[in-house]
mmCIF file of C-alpha atoms in Angstrom:
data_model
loop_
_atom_site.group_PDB
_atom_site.id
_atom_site.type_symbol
_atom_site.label_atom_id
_atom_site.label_comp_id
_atom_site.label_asym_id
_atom_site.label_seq_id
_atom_site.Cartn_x
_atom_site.Cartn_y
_atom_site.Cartn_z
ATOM 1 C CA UNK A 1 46.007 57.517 -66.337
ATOM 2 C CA UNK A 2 47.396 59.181 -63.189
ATOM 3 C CA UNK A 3 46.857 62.463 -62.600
ATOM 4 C CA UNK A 4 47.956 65.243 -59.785
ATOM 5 C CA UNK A 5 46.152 68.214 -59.343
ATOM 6 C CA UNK A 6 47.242 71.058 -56.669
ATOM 7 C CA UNK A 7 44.273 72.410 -54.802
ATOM 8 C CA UNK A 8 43.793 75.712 -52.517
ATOM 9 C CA UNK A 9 40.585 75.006 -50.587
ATOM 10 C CA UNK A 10 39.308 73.875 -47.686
ATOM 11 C CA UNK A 11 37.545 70.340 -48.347
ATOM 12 C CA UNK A 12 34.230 71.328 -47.711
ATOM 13 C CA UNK A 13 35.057 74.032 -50.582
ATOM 14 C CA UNK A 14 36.417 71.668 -53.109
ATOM 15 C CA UNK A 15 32.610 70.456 -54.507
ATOM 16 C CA UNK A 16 32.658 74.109 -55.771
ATOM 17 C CA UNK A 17 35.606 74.227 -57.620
ATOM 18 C CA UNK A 18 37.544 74.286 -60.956
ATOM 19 C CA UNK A 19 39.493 71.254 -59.406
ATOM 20 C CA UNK A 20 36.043 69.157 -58.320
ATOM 21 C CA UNK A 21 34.791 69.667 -61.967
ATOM 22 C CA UNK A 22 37.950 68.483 -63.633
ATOM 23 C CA UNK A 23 37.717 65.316 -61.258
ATOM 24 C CA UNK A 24 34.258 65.052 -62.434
ATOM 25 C CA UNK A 25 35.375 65.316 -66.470
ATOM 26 C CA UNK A 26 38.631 63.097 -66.141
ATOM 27 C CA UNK A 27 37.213 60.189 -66.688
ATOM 28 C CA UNK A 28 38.681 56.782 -66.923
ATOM 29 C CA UNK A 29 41.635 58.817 -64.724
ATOM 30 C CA UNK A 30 42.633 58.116 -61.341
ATOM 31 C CA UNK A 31 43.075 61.300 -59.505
ATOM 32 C CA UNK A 32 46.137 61.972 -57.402
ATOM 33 C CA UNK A 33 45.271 65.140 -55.474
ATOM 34 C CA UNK A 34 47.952 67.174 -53.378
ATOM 35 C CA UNK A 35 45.676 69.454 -50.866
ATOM 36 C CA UNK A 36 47.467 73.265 -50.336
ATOM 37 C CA UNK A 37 46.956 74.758 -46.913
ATOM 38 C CA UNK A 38 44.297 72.655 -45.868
ATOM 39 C CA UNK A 39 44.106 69.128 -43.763
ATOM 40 C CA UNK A 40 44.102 66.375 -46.511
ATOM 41 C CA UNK A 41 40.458 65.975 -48.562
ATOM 42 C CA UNK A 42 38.999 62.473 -48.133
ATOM 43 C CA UNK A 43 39.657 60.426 -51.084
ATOM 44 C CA UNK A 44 35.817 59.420 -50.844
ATOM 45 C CA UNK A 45 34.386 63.059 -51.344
ATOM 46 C CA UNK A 46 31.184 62.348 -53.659
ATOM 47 C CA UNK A 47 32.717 64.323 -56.691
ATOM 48 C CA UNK A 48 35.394 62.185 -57.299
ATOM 49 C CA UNK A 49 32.436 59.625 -58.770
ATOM 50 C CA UNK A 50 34.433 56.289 -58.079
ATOM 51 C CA UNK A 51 37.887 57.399 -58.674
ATOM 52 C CA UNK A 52 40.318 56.339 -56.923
ATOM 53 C CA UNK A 53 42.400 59.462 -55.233
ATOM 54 C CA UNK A 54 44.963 59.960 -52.315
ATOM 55 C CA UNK A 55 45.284 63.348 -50.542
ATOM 56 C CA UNK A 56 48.936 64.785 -49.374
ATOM 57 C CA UNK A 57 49.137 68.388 -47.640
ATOM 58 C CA UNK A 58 51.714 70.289 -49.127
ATOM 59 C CA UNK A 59 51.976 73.992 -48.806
ATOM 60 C CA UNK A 60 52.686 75.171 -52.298
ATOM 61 C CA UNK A 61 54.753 78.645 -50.563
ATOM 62 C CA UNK A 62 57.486 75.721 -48.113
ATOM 63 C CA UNK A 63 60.059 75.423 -50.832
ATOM 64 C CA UNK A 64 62.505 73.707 -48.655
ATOM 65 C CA UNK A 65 59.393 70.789 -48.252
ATOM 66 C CA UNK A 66 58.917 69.831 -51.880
ATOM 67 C CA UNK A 67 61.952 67.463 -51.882
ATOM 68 C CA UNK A 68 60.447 65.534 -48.866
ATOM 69 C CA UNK A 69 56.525 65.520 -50.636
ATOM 70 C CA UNK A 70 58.129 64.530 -53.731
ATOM 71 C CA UNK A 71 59.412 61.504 -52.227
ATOM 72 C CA UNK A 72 56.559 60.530 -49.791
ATOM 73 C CA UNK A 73 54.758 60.906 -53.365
ATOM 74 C CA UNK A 74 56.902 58.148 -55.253
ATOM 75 C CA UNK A 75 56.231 56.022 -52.229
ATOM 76 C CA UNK A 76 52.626 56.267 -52.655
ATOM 77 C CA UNK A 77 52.556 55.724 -56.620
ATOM 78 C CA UNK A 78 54.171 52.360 -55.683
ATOM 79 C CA UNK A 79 52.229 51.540 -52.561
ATOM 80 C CA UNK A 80 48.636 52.634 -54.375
ATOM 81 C CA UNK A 81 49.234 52.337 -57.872
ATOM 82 C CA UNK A 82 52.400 50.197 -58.450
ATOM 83 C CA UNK A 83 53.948 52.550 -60.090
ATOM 84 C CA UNK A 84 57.091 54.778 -60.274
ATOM 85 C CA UNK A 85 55.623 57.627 -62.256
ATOM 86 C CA UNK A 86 52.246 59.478 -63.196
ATOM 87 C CA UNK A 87 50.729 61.132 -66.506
ATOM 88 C CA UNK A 88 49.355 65.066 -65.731
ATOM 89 C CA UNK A 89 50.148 67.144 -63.502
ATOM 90 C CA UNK A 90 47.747 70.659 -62.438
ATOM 91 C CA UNK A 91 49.159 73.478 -61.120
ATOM 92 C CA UNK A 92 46.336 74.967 -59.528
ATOM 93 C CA UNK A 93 46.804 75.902 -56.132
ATOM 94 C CA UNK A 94 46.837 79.939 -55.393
ATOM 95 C CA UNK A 95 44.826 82.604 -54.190
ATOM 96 C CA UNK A 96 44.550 86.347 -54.451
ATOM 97 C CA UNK A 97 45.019 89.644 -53.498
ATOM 98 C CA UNK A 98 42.875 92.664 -53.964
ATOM 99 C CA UNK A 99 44.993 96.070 -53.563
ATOM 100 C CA UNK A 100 45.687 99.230 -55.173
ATOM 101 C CA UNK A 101 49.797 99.193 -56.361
ATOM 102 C CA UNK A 102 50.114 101.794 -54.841
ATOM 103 C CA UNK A 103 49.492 100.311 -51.244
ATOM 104 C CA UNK A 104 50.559 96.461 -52.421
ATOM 105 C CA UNK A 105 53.283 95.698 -49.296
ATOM 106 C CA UNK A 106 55.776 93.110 -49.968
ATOM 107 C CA UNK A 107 54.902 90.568 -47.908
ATOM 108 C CA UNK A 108 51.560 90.584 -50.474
ATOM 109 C CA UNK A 109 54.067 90.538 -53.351
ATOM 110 C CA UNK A 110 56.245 88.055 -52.248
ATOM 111 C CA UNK A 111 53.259 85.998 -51.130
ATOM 112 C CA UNK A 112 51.686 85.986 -54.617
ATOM 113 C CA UNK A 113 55.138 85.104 -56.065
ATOM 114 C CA UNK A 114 56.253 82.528 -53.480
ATOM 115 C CA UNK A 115 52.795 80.684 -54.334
ATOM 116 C CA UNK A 116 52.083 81.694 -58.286
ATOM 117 C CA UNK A 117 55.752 81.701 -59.511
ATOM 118 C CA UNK A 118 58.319 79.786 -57.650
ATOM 119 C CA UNK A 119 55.703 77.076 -56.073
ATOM 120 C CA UNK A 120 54.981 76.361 -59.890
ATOM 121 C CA UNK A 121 58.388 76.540 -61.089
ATOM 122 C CA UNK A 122 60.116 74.502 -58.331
ATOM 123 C CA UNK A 123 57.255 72.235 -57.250
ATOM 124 C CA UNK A 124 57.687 71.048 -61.229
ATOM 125 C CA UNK A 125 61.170 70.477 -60.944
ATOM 126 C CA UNK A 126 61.131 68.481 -58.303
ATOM 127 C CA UNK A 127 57.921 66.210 -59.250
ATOM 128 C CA UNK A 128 59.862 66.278 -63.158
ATOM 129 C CA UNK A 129 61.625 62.789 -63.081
ATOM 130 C CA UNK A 130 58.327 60.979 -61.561
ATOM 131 C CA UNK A 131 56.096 62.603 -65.053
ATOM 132 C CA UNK A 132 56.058 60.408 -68.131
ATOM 133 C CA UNK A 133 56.887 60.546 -71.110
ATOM 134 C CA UNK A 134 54.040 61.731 -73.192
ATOM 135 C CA UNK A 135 52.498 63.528 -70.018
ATOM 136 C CA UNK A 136 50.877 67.142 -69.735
ATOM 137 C CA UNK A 137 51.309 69.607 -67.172
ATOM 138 C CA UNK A 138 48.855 72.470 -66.983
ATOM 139 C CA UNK A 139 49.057 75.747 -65.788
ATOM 140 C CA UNK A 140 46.884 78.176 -64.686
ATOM 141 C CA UNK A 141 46.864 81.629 -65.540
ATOM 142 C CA UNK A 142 43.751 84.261 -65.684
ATOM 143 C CA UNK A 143 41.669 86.361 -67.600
ATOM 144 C CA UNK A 144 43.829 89.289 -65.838
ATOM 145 C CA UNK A 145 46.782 88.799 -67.627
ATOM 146 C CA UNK A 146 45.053 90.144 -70.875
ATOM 147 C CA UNK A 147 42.764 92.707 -69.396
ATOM 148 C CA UNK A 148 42.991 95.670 -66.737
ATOM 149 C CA UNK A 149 41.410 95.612 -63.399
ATOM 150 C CA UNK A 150 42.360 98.233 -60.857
ATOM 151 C CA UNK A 151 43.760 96.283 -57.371
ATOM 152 C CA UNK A 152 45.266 92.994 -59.400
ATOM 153 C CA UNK A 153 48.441 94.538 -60.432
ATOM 154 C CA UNK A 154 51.054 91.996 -58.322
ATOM 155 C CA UNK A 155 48.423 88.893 -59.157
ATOM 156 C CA UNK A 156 48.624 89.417 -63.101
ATOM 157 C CA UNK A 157 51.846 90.131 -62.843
ATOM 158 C CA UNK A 158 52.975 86.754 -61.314
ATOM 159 C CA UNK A 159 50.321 85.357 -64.125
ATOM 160 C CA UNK A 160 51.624 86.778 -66.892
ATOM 161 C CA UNK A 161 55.082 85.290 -65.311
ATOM 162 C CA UNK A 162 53.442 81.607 -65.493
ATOM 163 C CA UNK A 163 52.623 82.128 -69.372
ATOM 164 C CA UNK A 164 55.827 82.785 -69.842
ATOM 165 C CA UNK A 165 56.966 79.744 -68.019
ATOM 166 C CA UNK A 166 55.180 77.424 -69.353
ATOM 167 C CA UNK A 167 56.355 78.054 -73.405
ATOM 168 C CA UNK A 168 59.510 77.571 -71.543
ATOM 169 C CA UNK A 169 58.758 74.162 -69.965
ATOM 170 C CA UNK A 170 56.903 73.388 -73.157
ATOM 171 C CA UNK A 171 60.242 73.589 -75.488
ATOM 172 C CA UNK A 172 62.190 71.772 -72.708
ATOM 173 C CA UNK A 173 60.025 69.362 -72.394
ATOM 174 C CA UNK A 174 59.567 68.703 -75.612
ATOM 175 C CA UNK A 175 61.855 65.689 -75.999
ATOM 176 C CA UNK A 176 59.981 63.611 -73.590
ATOM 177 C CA UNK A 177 56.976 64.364 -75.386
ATOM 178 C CA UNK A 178 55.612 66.095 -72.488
ATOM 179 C CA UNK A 179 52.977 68.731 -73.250
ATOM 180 C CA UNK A 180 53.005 72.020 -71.463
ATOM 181 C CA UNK A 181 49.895 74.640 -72.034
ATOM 182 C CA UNK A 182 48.132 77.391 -69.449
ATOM 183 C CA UNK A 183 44.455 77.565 -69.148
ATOM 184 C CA UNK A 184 43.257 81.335 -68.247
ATOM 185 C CA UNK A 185 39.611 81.435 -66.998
ATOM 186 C CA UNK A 186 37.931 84.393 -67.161
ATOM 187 C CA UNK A 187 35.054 85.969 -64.516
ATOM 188 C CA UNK A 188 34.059 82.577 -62.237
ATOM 189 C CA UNK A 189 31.599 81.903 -59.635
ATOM 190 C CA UNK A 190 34.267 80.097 -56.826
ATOM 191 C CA UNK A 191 35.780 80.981 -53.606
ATOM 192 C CA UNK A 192 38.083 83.076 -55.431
ATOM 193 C CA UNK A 193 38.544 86.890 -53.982
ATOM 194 C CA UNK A 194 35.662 85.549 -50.746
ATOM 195 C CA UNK A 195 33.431 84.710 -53.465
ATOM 196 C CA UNK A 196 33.237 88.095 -54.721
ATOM 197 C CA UNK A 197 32.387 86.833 -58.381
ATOM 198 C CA UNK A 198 29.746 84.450 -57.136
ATOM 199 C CA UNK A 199 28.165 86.111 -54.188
ATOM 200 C CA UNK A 200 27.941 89.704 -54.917
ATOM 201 C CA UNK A 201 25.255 90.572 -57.861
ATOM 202 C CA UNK A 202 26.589 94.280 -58.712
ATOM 203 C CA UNK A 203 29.843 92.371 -59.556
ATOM 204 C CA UNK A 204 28.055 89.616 -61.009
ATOM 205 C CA UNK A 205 26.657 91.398 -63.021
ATOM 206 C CA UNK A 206 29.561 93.736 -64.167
ATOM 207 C CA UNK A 207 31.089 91.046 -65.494
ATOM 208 C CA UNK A 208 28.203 89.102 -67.010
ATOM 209 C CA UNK A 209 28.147 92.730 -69.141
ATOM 210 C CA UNK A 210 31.450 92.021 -70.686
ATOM 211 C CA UNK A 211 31.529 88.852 -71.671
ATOM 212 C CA UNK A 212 30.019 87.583 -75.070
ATOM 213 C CA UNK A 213 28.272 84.797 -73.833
ATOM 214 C CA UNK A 214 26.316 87.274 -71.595
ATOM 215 C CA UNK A 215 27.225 85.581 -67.836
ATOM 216 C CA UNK A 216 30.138 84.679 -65.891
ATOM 217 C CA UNK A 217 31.835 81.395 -65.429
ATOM 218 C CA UNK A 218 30.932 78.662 -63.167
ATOM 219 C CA UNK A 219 33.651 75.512 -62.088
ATOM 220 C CA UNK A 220 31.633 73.279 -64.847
ATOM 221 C CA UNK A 221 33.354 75.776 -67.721
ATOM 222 C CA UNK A 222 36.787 75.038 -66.516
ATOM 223 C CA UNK A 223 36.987 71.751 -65.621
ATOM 224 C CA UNK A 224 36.387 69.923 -69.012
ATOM 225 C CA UNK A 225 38.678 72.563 -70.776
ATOM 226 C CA UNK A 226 41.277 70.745 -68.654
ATOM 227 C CA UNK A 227 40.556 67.232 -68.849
ATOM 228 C CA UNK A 228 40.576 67.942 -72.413
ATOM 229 C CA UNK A 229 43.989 69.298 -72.234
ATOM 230 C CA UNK A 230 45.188 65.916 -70.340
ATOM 231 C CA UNK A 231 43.858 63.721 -72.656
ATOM 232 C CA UNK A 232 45.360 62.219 -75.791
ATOM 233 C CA UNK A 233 42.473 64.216 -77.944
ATOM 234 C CA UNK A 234 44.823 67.492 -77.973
ATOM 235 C CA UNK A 235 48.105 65.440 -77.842
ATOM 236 C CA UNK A 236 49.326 68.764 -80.528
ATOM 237 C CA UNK A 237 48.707 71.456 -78.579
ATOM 238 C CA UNK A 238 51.786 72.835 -76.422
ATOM 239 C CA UNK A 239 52.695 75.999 -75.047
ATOM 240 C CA UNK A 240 49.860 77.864 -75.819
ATOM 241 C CA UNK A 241 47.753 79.946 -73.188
ATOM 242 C CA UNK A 242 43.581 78.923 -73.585
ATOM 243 C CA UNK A 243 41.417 81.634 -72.056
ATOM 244 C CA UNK A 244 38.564 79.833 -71.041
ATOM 245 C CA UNK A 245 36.123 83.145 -70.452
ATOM 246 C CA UNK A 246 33.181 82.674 -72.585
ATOM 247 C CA UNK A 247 34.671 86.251 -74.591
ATOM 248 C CA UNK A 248 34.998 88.366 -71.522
ATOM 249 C CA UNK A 249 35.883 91.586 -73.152
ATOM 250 C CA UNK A 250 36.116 91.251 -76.457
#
């Protein structure tokens, strides 16, 4: 199976990622990763375990470039793979921002948007005829969409806009037997926020308070969630959002 997975981080980040664990729990896939704002991540990093991978930069926020990535990309499924499509695509790429709505500018709105909402929605389109039938697309979403947290107002809102989306793309899609579902992690310990989650212990620890399972997240909780999502396992499960959060505030 062929996946594509867009990414966020710098390579020396990726190993500490949602998107390294899901290369390390896709197995018997071969990877296809698109690398957002960052040089391309070598296709031999030691977390992709023997999988064979090929790294494009796109930036996820360039509308007017997805038309020219999409192509380089069916050019490379034929040159690498033979092939004229591929099976999963991951919607991943993002980042976020931490202010009050009452001082949120709107270059931080429109940034969120350009990335969360239309790099989703039009980044699918244009990769749509190379997916195939029977494939899965997953979203993601976060823990933020259900609960409050003061200074993530813009963020969960262009979340909440992906869930949303994707029972959209899942009735659409339908036809082709394409599978469309969001995964919402909760608290985790990654780059996200400058590693606020992971690195600070007061907000470690805040959150390790309201989740069931009594601790936050790390990339190793996400990444099978995923896999399992691409594989032919949960072939009946469309348009549904998974929180993957271990109960955060329940």
């Amino acid at each position: 199976m062929l996946s594509i997975c867009t990414l966020k981080s710098a390579p020396s980040l990726l190993p500490r990622s949602p998107r390294a664990s899901l290369c390390n729990h896709t197995l018997g896939h071969e990877l296809h990763c698109s690398s957002m704002f960052c040089s391309p991540c070598s296709s031999s990093a030691p977390y992709m375990r023997g999988r064979e991978a090929v790294a494009m930069r796109l930036d996820v926020s360039e509308l007017p470039g997805f038309s020219a990535f999409a192509s380089t990309l069916q050019r490379r499924l034929l040159d690498v793979w033979g092939r004229d499509s591929f099976d999963h695509l991951v919607n991943n790429a993002g980042h976020g921002e931490f202010t009050p709505f009452a001082e949120t500018t709107k270059a931080q709105f429109d940034g969120l948007f350009d990335v969360h909402v239309k790099g989703v929605y039009f980044l699918t389109q244009a990769l749509l005829p190379y997916i195939a039938n029977g494939g899965r697309i997953v979203n993601f979403s976060s823990g933020l969409t259900r609960l409050s947290a003061e200074g993530f107002s813009a963020y969960a809102a262009a979340k909440g806009t992906i869930e949303v989306l994707t029972r959209y793309l899942a009735k659409e899609f339908g036809p082709r037997g394409i599978a469309v579902n969001t995964v919402a992690p909760g608290a985790i310990e990654t780059d996200f926020g400058g590693g606020i989650v992971r690195d600070n212990a007061e907000v470690n620890a805040l959150y390790a308070g309201m989740t069931a399972l009594g601790r936050v997240g790390v990339p190793d909780d996400i990444g099978p969630m995923v896999a399992s999502l691409l594989s032919g396992d949960n072939r009946w499960v469309t348009g549904q959002r998974i929180e993957v959060s271990g109960g955060q505030a329940i």
